[in-house]
Coordinates of C-alpha atoms in Angstrom, one line a residue:
M1 CA -0.2 -0.1 0.0
A2 CA 1.4 3.1 -1.2
S3 CA 1.7 6.1 1.3
N4 CA -1.3 8.1 1.7
T5 CA -0.9 11.8 0.3
F6 CA -4.6 13.1 0.5
P7 CA -6.0 15.1 2.6
I8 CA -2.4 14.9 4.4
Q9 CA 0.7 13.2 3.7
A10 CA 1.2 9.7 5.6
D11 CA 4.2 7.3 6.0
P12 CA 3.0 3.4 5.1
S13 CA 1.7 0.8 7.6
M14 CA 3.0 -2.5 8.4
E15 CA 0.1 -3.2 5.7
A16 CA 3.0 -2.3 2.9
L17 CA 5.3 -4.7 4.4
P18 CA 5.8 -8.6 2.7
E19 CA 3.5 -11.0 4.6
T20 CA 6.5 -13.1 5.5
S21 CA 8.5 -10.2 7.2
R22 CA 9.2 -10.9 11.0
I23 CA 7.0 -8.0 12.1
R24 CA 4.1 -9.6 10.6
Q25 CA 4.8 -12.8 12.2
V26 CA 4.9 -11.0 15.4
Y27 CA 1.9 -9.1 15.1
P28 CA -0.1 -10.6 12.4
A29 CA -2.9 -8.8 10.8
D30 CA -5.4 -11.4 11.3
L31 CA -4.8 -11.4 15.3
F32 CA -8.6 -10.8 15.5
P33 CA -11.0 -12.0 13.4
N34 CA -13.0 -9.6 11.1
G35 CA -10.1 -7.0 10.2
H36 CA -10.8 -4.1 7.8
Y37 CA -9.1 -0.6 7.1
A38 CA -10.9 2.5 7.6
P39 CA -9.7 5.3 5.0
L40 CA -10.2 8.5 7.6
L41 CA -9.0 12.1 7.4
H42 CA -5.6 11.5 8.5
G43 CA -4.7 7.8 6.8
R44 CA -5.7 4.5 6.8
V45 CA -6.6 2.9 9.9
R46 CA -7.2 -0.8 10.7
Y47 CA -9.5 -2.1 12.9
W48 CA -11.4 -5.2 14.0
I49 CA -14.9 -5.7 15.1
I50 CA -15.3 -9.1 17.4
G51 CA -18.3 -10.5 19.4
P52 CA -22.1 -10.8 18.8
E53 CA -23.6 -7.9 16.6
E54 CA -26.4 -7.3 19.4
G55 CA -23.7 -7.1 22.4
T56 CA -23.0 -4.1 24.2
K57 CA -20.3 -1.9 22.2
V58 CA -17.4 -1.5 23.7
V59 CA -14.1 0.3 22.4
L60 CA -10.6 -0.4 23.7
I61 CA -7.5 1.6 23.2
H62 CA -3.9 0.5 23.4
G63 CA -1.1 2.9 24.5
I64 CA 1.7 4.8 23.4
S65 CA 4.3 2.4 21.5
T66 CA 2.1 -1.2 21.5
P67 CA -0.3 -1.6 19.0
A68 CA -3.8 -3.1 19.2
V69 CA -1.5 -6.6 20.1
T70 CA -2.0 -5.4 23.7
W71 CA -5.7 -6.5 24.0
T72 CA -4.6 -10.0 22.7
T73 CA -6.2 -11.5 25.7
I74 CA -8.8 -9.3 26.8
A75 CA -10.6 -8.3 23.6
P76 CA -11.9 -12.3 22.9
Y77 CA -12.6 -12.7 26.9
L78 CA -15.1 -9.8 26.4
A79 CA -16.2 -11.0 23.1
E80 CA -17.0 -14.4 24.5
R81 CA -19.3 -12.7 27.4
G82 CA -21.4 -11.3 24.7
F83 CA -20.2 -7.8 24.1
R84 CA -19.1 -5.9 20.6
V85 CA -15.8 -5.3 20.7
L86 CA -14.0 -2.7 18.6
V87 CA -10.4 -3.0 18.3
Y88 CA -8.0 -0.6 16.3
D89 CA -4.5 1.1 15.8
L90 CA -3.5 4.3 16.6
Y91 CA -2.2 6.5 14.1
G92 CA 1.6 5.7 13.8
K93 CA 1.6 2.2 15.1
G94 CA 1.1 -1.3 13.9
Y95 CA -1.3 -1.3 10.9
S96 CA -2.3 2.4 10.7
E97 CA -0.8 4.8 8.8
A98 CA 1.4 7.8 10.4
P99 CA 0.3 11.1 9.5
H100 CA 2.6 13.8 9.0
T101 CA 1.1 15.9 11.6
T102 CA 1.1 16.4 15.6
Y103 CA 0.0 13.4 17.6
D104 CA -1.9 15.5 20.1
A105 CA -5.2 14.5 21.7
N106 CA -7.1 16.3 19.1
L107 CA -5.7 13.8 16.6
F108 CA -6.3 10.6 18.3
V109 CA -10.0 12.0 19.2
T110 CA -10.7 12.8 15.7
Q111 CA -9.6 9.4 14.5
L112 CA -11.9 7.4 16.9
A113 CA -14.8 9.9 16.6
L114 CA -14.5 9.3 12.7
L115 CA -14.0 5.6 13.1
L116 CA -16.8 5.4 14.9
Q117 CA -18.9 7.5 12.2
Y118 CA -17.2 4.8 9.9
V119 CA -18.1 1.4 11.6
R120 CA -21.7 3.4 12.2
W121 CA -21.8 3.1 15.9
D122 CA -23.5 6.0 17.6
A123 CA -21.9 5.3 20.6
A124 CA -19.9 2.9 22.9
H125 CA -18.5 2.3 25.8
I126 CA -14.9 3.6 26.0
V127 CA -11.7 1.9 27.5
G128 CA -8.3 3.4 27.8
F129 CA -5.0 1.8 28.4
S130 CA -2.1 4.3 29.3
M131 CA -1.9 6.8 26.9
G132 CA -5.1 5.3 25.6
G133 CA -6.5 6.7 28.9
G134 CA -5.7 9.8 28.2
I135 CA -7.7 9.6 24.4
A136 CA -10.7 8.3 26.4
G137 CA -10.8 11.2 28.7
A138 CA -10.4 13.7 25.8
L139 CA -13.1 12.2 24.1
S140 CA -15.8 11.7 26.7
A141 CA -14.9 15.4 27.6
S142 CA -15.1 16.8 24.2
L143 CA -17.7 14.2 22.8
P144 CA -19.9 12.9 25.4
H145 CA -22.7 12.0 22.9
L146 CA -20.1 9.2 21.2
V147 CA -20.1 7.7 25.1
A148 CA -23.0 5.3 25.7
G149 CA -22.4 5.7 29.4
K150 CA -19.1 4.7 30.6
T151 CA -15.5 5.1 30.5
V152 CA -12.8 3.2 32.4
F153 CA -8.9 4.4 32.4
I154 CA -6.5 1.1 32.8
S155 CA -3.2 2.1 33.9
S156 CA -4.3 5.8 32.7
A157 CA -2.2 8.7 31.7
G158 CA -3.4 12.0 30.9
L159 CA -2.5 13.7 34.4
I160 CA 1.2 13.2 34.4
E161 CA 2.6 16.5 34.9
R162 CA 6.2 15.4 34.4
T163 CA 7.2 12.9 31.3
P164 CA 10.6 12.5 29.5
S165 CA 11.4 14.6 26.6
K166 CA 12.2 11.4 24.1
P167 CA 10.9 8.0 24.1
V168 CA 11.5 5.5 27.6
P169 CA 14.6 3.0 26.8
T170 CA 13.9 0.0 25.4
N171 CA 13.9 -2.0 28.6
R172 CA 11.1 0.7 30.4
V173 CA 8.4 0.2 26.9
A174 CA 4.6 0.1 28.3
L175 CA 4.5 -4.0 27.8
K176 CA 7.9 -5.6 28.0
Q177 CA 6.4 -8.7 26.2
F178 CA 6.5 -6.7 23.1
L179 CA 9.9 -5.4 22.9
E180 CA 10.9 -6.8 19.5
L181 CA 7.5 -5.5 18.1
R182 CA 8.7 -2.2 19.2
D183 CA 12.0 -2.3 18.1
L184 CA 10.5 -3.7 14.6
Q185 CA 8.1 -0.8 14.2
G186 CA 11.2 1.2 14.9
S187 CA 13.5 -0.2 11.7
A188 CA 10.3 -1.3 9.7
L189 CA 8.1 1.5 9.6
P190 CA 9.3 5.1 8.4
G191 CA 6.8 7.1 10.7
Y192 CA 6.8 5.1 13.5
K193 CA 9.7 6.5 15.7
R194 CA 8.9 10.3 14.5
S195 CA 4.9 9.5 15.8
L196 CA 6.5 8.3 18.9
Q197 CA 8.5 11.3 20.0
S198 CA 5.3 13.5 18.7
C199 CA 3.4 11.6 21.0
F200 CA 6.1 12.3 23.9
D201 CA 5.8 16.3 23.2
H202 CA 2.2 16.7 22.4
G203 CA 0.4 13.6 22.9
P204 CA -2.4 13.0 25.7
I205 CA -0.2 11.5 28.2
R206 CA -0.4 15.0 30.1
G207 CA -2.3 18.3 30.1
L208 CA -5.6 17.0 30.4
R209 CA -6.9 18.0 33.6
S210 CA -9.8 20.3 32.2
S211 CA -11.2 17.2 30.2
F212 CA -10.8 14.9 33.5
E213 CA -12.3 17.6 35.7
K214 CA -15.0 17.7 33.4
L215 CA -15.9 14.1 33.8
A216 CA -16.7 14.9 37.2
D217 CA -20.3 16.0 36.5
I218 CA -21.0 15.5 32.6
S219 CA -23.8 13.5 30.9
V220 CA -23.2 11.1 27.9
G221 CA -24.6 9.2 25.2
P222 CA -27.9 9.4 23.3
E223 CA -29.7 9.4 26.9
R224 CA -27.8 11.8 28.7
K225 CA -27.0 9.7 31.7
K226 CA -24.2 10.7 34.3
L227 CA -20.9 9.5 33.2
Q228 CA -19.7 5.9 35.2
V229 CA -15.8 5.9 35.5
L230 CA -13.8 3.2 36.4
I231 CA -10.3 3.4 37.2
I232 CA -7.8 0.3 37.2
H233 CA -4.2 0.6 38.2
G234 CA -1.5 -1.9 39.5
T235 CA 0.4 -0.6 42.9
D236 CA 3.8 -1.4 41.1
D237 CA 3.3 0.4 37.6
E238 CA 7.0 1.2 36.4
I239 CA 5.7 3.7 33.6
V240 CA 2.5 5.4 35.2
P241 CA 2.7 5.7 38.8
Y242 CA 0.1 4.3 40.9
E243 CA -0.4 7.9 42.2
E244 CA -1.8 9.1 38.8
A245 CA -5.0 6.6 39.7
T246 CA -5.6 8.2 43.0
K247 CA -4.8 11.8 41.0
I248 CA -7.6 10.5 38.7
K249 CA -10.2 9.4 41.7
A250 CA -9.7 12.9 43.4
T251 CA -10.7 14.5 40.0
I252 CA -13.6 12.3 39.6
P253 CA -15.0 11.6 43.1
H254 CA -17.6 8.9 42.1
A255 CA -15.4 7.0 40.3
E256 CA -14.7 3.2 41.1
L257 CA -11.0 2.3 41.8
V258 CA -9.9 -1.1 41.7
T259 CA -6.3 -1.7 42.6
V260 CA -4.5 -4.3 41.5
E261 CA -1.9 -5.1 43.6
G262 CA 2.0 -6.1 42.5
A263 CA 0.7 -5.4 38.9
Y264 CA 2.9 -3.8 36.8
H265 CA 2.3 -1.3 33.6
D266 CA 1.6 -4.8 31.9
V267 CA -1.3 -5.4 34.0
V268 CA -3.8 -6.1 31.0
F269 CA -1.4 -9.0 29.3
R270 CA 0.6 -10.4 32.3
D271 CA -0.9 -13.8 33.2
E272 CA -1.3 -13.7 36.5
H273 CA -3.1 -9.9 36.5
W274 CA -4.9 -9.5 33.3
R275 CA -7.9 -11.7 34.1
I276 CA -8.4 -9.5 36.8
V277 CA -8.8 -6.6 34.6
A278 CA -10.9 -8.7 32.5
E279 CA -13.3 -9.7 34.9
A280 CA -13.6 -6.0 36.3
L281 CA -14.3 -4.8 33.0
D282 CA -17.0 -7.5 32.4
R283 CA -18.7 -6.8 35.6
F284 CA -18.6 -2.6 35.4
L285 CA -19.4 -2.7 31.3
K286 CA -22.7 -4.8 31.8

């Protein structure tokens, strides 16, 4: 697939690489069933929808460096329990193109809003992990009609006050299980490092206090119901410290906080912890 040049220039995604390439073996395009591409404003976006058509609609948003493979365990878990789950790659990661633009909250909120329109979902519950939590917060505050009623922040960024000026060292990536995938993205995708740096410089990992404050008293969805909020965070998170969860809780007092003792930032994937997260999601989103 050639780089998209309208309406904005974008570097190609993993879609352009041979199927025999190592990176596509680590992260195959058919990792989830029902995969498609959406030609959106800033480039082509890879997405998957799994679970029964009549199920409660849920969107899962991954973090800053590891694409939708983040949800390898949790997405099927929710689908098997009757949820209709939308998973997608953020711009600049995996199978979504890397537009030549600033990777801020506006870009990622626009991406998800247009993707929901493309798949003809009027609203959905929104679940964000790490930087995806910042996106979830920004979308819920700015486009509340797209939120069916519930927003979940897992190991969430958004209120971080100080962040590194460049991507964290390889041994401190969000999900250590996918070190090879991050390295391969950096070497095989011309826009990955640029997009990653822009996320650190401008992305929805900090500066979203006003958005989170709005969530304390906001009505969402077609029925204009008070937003329900769940926070899930590991006590030993080495990337987004547990204190970030307490800051979100203090900002949104009615939010429920689920603390996962001994969990690191890979709480959504590590064998001993991901099921705790999945069960909390199942209970809360029903």
